Amino acid sequence: MSRRSLKIPAVAVALFAAAFSAQPAQGASSAIADPPDDKIVIDVATVNGSGCPEGTAQVAVAEDNTAFTVTYSDYLAEVGPNSKPTDRRKNCQLNLIVHVPQGFTYAIVSADYRGYAYLQPGASGLQKASYYFQGSSDTAATSHPFDGPQDGNWQATDSTDWGQLVWKPCGEQRNFNVNTEIRVDAGTSDPTKTSFMTMDSTDGNINTTYHFAWKKCPAS
């Protein structure tokens, strides 16, 4: 997928989320700040993985410029008589360069994921996400299990307590990575029947939404 830039207001911007352990930004004020008035610039460096082949994952800004979303059209994991072993797990990694207004830093608050699950009795599904800043050894992972029988839309939310937010170090440019995956296991289900899980919907119009928090950095 080609590199692109997005310019969006920082007010109520939707971005991404993680449950990291507490770690204040280097030199950042301890007080939560209102979002900056200036626009931020997001460079989408890469979007790739078995769940988002080229041209099947779209990064877009909401019409009111208050949400940043990822829409998938071919993110499906399945097991069954007509599926291959590699079909049971699909993933997608998003690598972002976030240019924040001078004097501010950000942390990740929450992420909302949606999709569709068709699971036979005895089968199970799993949605998982991991998050990390480039150059950091800390990687946070969250997972949401789903048990069959199930035939309908699913939704999962990752969230972080305010006191546990991890902030990007002030004055440093670090890419932010989020790696998602969905997985389906046949378990004790009928091996002649198919189970599947998507991170999209039957009409291909489902979004993953991510959210920001802000702090001010000290004057240099």
Short mmCIF file of C-alpha atoms in Angstrom, two decimals:
data_model
loop_
_atom_site.label_atom_id
_atom_site.label_comp_id
_atom_site.label_asym_id
_atom_site.label_seq_id
_atom_site.Cartn_x
_atom_site.Cartn_y
_atom_site.Cartn_z
CA MET A 1 0.00 0.00 0.00
CA SER A 2 1.41 3.37 -0.93
CA ARG A 3 2.51 5.95 1.60
CA ARG A 4 0.11 8.83 2.22
CA SER A 5 -0.45 11.80 4.52
CA LEU A 6 -3.64 12.73 6.35
CA LYS A 7 -4.32 16.11 7.94
CA ILE A 8 -6.96 16.13 10.65
CA PRO A 9 -7.91 18.37 13.61
CA ALA A 10 -6.57 17.09 16.92
CA VAL A 11 -9.94 17.68 18.64
CA ALA A 12 -11.59 14.32 19.32
CA VAL A 13 -9.32 12.58 16.84
CA ALA A 14 -9.81 8.82 16.76
CA LEU A 15 -6.56 6.87 16.61
CA PHE A 16 -5.46 3.74 18.45
CA ALA A 17 -5.31 2.16 21.93
CA ALA A 18 -3.23 0.01 24.26
CA ALA A 19 -3.06 -1.23 27.84
CA PHE A 20 0.57 -0.40 28.59
CA SER A 21 2.05 -0.20 32.09
CA ALA A 22 2.38 3.33 33.53
CA GLN A 23 5.21 5.42 32.05
CA PRO A 24 5.13 9.24 31.86
CA ALA A 25 6.46 11.04 28.80
CA GLN A 26 9.96 12.39 29.20
CA GLY A 27 9.59 15.92 30.55
CA ALA A 28 5.81 15.98 30.08
CA SER A 29 3.50 17.85 32.43
CA SER A 30 1.49 15.56 34.72
CA ALA A 31 -1.78 17.32 33.81
CA ILE A 32 -4.01 16.11 31.02
CA ALA A 33 -4.29 18.87 28.40
CA ASP A 34 -7.08 19.88 26.06
CA PRO A 35 -6.41 18.78 22.48
CA PRO A 36 -4.24 21.26 20.56
CA ASP A 37 -5.97 23.55 18.07
CA ASP A 38 -3.41 22.91 15.33
CA LYS A 39 -3.88 20.08 12.89
CA ILE A 40 -1.81 16.94 13.14
CA VAL A 41 -0.30 15.11 10.21
CA ILE A 42 -0.39 11.31 10.00
CA ASP A 43 1.85 9.53 7.52
CA VAL A 44 0.70 5.98 6.88
CA ALA A 45 4.05 4.28 6.37
CA THR A 46 2.82 0.73 5.80
CA VAL A 47 -0.36 -1.33 5.96
CA ASN A 48 0.28 -5.02 5.36
CA GLY A 49 -0.54 -8.55 6.46
CA SER A 50 -2.53 -11.60 5.43
CA GLY A 51 -5.73 -9.91 6.60
CA CYS A 52 -5.18 -6.72 4.60
CA PRO A 53 -3.68 -7.46 1.16
CA GLU A 54 -2.86 -4.42 -0.93
CA GLY A 55 -5.96 -2.42 -1.78
CA THR A 56 -8.22 -4.10 0.82
CA ALA A 57 -7.60 -1.84 3.84
CA GLN A 58 -8.48 1.85 3.62
CA VAL A 59 -7.41 4.55 6.08
CA ALA A 60 -9.78 7.52 6.06
CA VAL A 61 -10.95 10.59 7.97
CA ALA A 62 -14.61 11.08 8.92
CA GLU A 63 -16.50 13.85 7.13
CA ASP A 64 -16.62 15.93 10.32
CA ASN A 65 -12.85 15.42 10.79
CA THR A 66 -13.32 13.93 14.26
CA ALA A 67 -12.50 10.27 13.56
CA PHE A 68 -9.65 8.28 12.12
CA THR A 69 -10.73 4.85 10.95
CA VAL A 70 -9.48 1.75 9.16
CA THR A 71 -11.94 -0.10 6.92
CA TYR A 72 -11.27 -3.68 5.81
CA SER A 73 -12.80 -5.58 2.90
CA ASP A 74 -10.93 -8.91 2.96
CA TYR A 75 -10.06 -9.57 6.63
CA LEU A 76 -11.46 -13.10 7.21
CA ALA A 77 -10.27 -16.17 9.12
CA GLU A 78 -12.00 -19.51 8.73
CA VAL A 79 -11.85 -23.25 9.32
CA GLY A 80 -13.80 -25.92 7.50
CA PRO A 81 -13.69 -28.51 4.72
CA ASN A 82 -12.79 -25.98 2.00
CA SER A 83 -10.27 -23.90 3.95
CA LYS A 84 -6.46 -24.11 4.07
CA PRO A 85 -4.49 -24.40 7.34
CA THR A 86 -3.25 -20.82 6.89
CA ASP A 87 -6.83 -19.52 6.70
CA ARG A 88 -7.44 -20.03 10.42
CA ARG A 89 -5.36 -16.95 11.36
CA LYS A 90 -5.16 -13.56 9.62
CA ASN A 91 -3.34 -10.41 10.72
CA CYS A 92 -2.77 -6.80 9.72
CA GLN A 93 -0.05 -4.39 10.85
CA LEU A 94 -0.47 -0.62 10.65
CA ASN A 95 2.65 1.54 10.94
CA LEU A 96 1.97 5.25 11.51
CA ILE A 97 4.14 8.36 11.69
CA VAL A 98 2.24 10.85 13.84
CA HIS A 99 3.45 14.46 13.66
CA VAL A 100 1.91 16.20 16.67
CA PRO A 101 1.82 20.00 17.12
CA GLN A 102 4.87 21.46 18.83
CA GLY A 103 4.63 21.41 22.60
CA PHE A 104 2.32 18.40 22.83
CA THR A 105 2.59 14.67 23.27
CA TYR A 106 -0.02 11.93 23.10
CA ALA A 107 -0.98 8.61 24.64
CA ILE A 108 -3.34 5.86 23.58
CA VAL A 109 -6.69 5.66 25.37
CA SER A 110 -8.95 3.14 23.63
CA ALA A 111 -9.71 1.28 20.40
CA ASP A 112 -12.99 -0.09 19.10
CA TYR A 113 -13.07 -3.16 16.86
CA ARG A 114 -16.07 -4.60 15.02
CA GLY A 115 -16.78 -7.52 12.75
CA TYR A 116 -18.93 -10.58 12.10
CA ALA A 117 -18.67 -14.09 13.57
CA TYR A 118 -20.23 -17.32 12.31
CA LEU A 119 -19.08 -20.03 14.72
CA GLN A 120 -20.39 -23.58 14.89
CA PRO A 121 -21.15 -25.16 18.29
CA GLY A 122 -17.79 -26.19 19.76
CA ALA A 123 -15.79 -23.72 17.62
CA SER A 124 -14.16 -20.55 18.94
CA GLY A 125 -12.77 -17.26 17.66
CA LEU A 126 -10.23 -14.75 18.96
CA GLN A 127 -9.54 -11.08 18.22
CA LYS A 128 -6.15 -9.83 19.38
CA ALA A 129 -4.20 -6.59 19.12
CA SER A 130 -0.72 -5.49 20.17
CA TYR A 131 0.67 -1.95 20.32
CA TYR A 132 4.13 -0.43 20.61
CA PHE A 133 6.21 2.65 19.84
CA GLN A 134 9.15 2.16 17.50
CA GLY A 135 12.34 1.52 19.46
CA SER A 136 10.50 0.50 22.62
CA SER A 137 10.84 -2.96 24.14
CA ASP A 138 7.41 -2.64 25.76
CA THR A 139 4.66 -4.37 23.81
CA ALA A 140 1.10 -4.53 25.11
CA ALA A 141 -1.34 -7.15 23.90
CA THR A 142 -5.06 -7.55 24.44
CA SER A 143 -7.36 -10.33 23.33
CA HIS A 144 -11.10 -11.00 23.17
CA PRO A 145 -12.39 -14.60 22.88
CA PHE A 146 -15.66 -15.65 21.25
CA ASP A 147 -17.35 -19.03 21.66
CA GLY A 148 -19.74 -20.82 19.32
CA PRO A 149 -22.48 -21.12 18.51
CA GLN A 150 -22.58 -17.56 17.22
CA ASP A 151 -24.03 -15.93 14.12
CA GLY A 152 -23.94 -12.15 14.23
CA ASN A 153 -21.94 -8.96 14.63
CA TRP A 154 -19.28 -8.69 17.31
CA GLN A 155 -17.62 -5.69 18.98
CA ALA A 156 -14.58 -5.42 21.24
CA THR A 157 -12.99 -2.44 23.00
CA ASP A 158 -9.46 -2.09 24.35
CA SER A 159 -9.14 0.63 27.00
CA THR A 160 -6.55 2.01 29.40
CA ASP A 161 -7.07 3.66 32.79
CA TRP A 162 -5.95 7.28 32.84
CA GLY A 163 -3.30 6.52 35.46
CA GLN A 164 -1.80 3.78 33.28
CA LEU A 165 -1.35 5.72 30.04
CA VAL A 166 2.03 5.59 28.31
CA TRP A 167 3.07 8.81 26.58
CA LYS A 168 5.33 9.29 23.58
CA PRO A 169 8.56 10.95 24.78
CA CYS A 170 8.51 14.70 24.20
CA GLY A 171 10.66 15.92 21.34
CA GLU A 172 11.10 12.48 19.77
CA GLN A 173 9.55 11.20 16.54
CA ARG A 174 8.66 7.52 16.90
CA ASN A 175 6.44 5.49 14.64
CA PHE A 176 3.49 3.82 16.30
CA ASN A 177 2.60 0.26 15.38
CA VAL A 178 -0.62 -1.65 15.91
CA ASN A 179 -0.83 -5.30 14.91
CA THR A 180 -4.25 -6.95 14.88
CA GLU A 181 -5.25 -10.55 14.26
CA ILE A 182 -8.32 -12.74 14.15
CA ARG A 183 -8.23 -16.49 14.65
CA VAL A 184 -10.74 -19.33 14.41
CA ASP A 185 -10.37 -22.81 15.92
CA ALA A 186 -12.62 -25.73 14.99
CA GLY A 187 -12.46 -27.21 18.47
CA THR A 188 -15.10 -29.91 18.89
CA SER A 189 -17.31 -28.59 16.08
CA ASP A 190 -18.51 -30.70 13.16
CA PRO A 191 -15.49 -30.93 10.79
CA THR A 192 -17.79 -30.90 7.77
CA LYS A 193 -19.07 -27.42 8.61
CA THR A 194 -17.39 -24.03 8.24
CA SER A 195 -16.78 -21.43 10.96
CA PHE A 196 -15.44 -17.98 10.19
CA MET A 197 -14.76 -14.58 11.74
CA THR A 198 -14.23 -11.27 9.97
CA MET A 199 -13.01 -7.83 10.88
CA ASP A 200 -15.51 -6.27 8.50
CA SER A 201 -19.22 -6.79 7.90
CA THR A 202 -21.46 -8.46 5.36
CA ASP A 203 -21.57 -5.22 3.37
CA GLY A 204 -17.88 -4.44 3.84
CA ASN A 205 -18.66 -1.29 5.79
CA ILE A 206 -17.10 -1.75 9.19
CA ASN A 207 -14.52 0.45 10.85
CA THR A 208 -11.86 0.13 13.49
CA THR A 209 -11.62 3.37 15.47
CA TYR A 210 -8.74 4.59 17.67
CA HIS A 211 -8.63 7.39 20.30
CA PHE A 212 -6.09 9.97 21.65
CA ALA A 213 -5.21 11.65 24.97
CA TRP A 214 -2.97 14.74 25.15
CA LYS A 215 -0.36 16.36 27.46
CA LYS A 216 1.74 19.49 27.10
CA CYS A 217 5.52 19.24 26.93
CA PRO A 218 7.68 21.78 28.81
CA ALA A 219 9.08 24.71 26.82
CA SER A 220 12.56 23.91 25.50
#
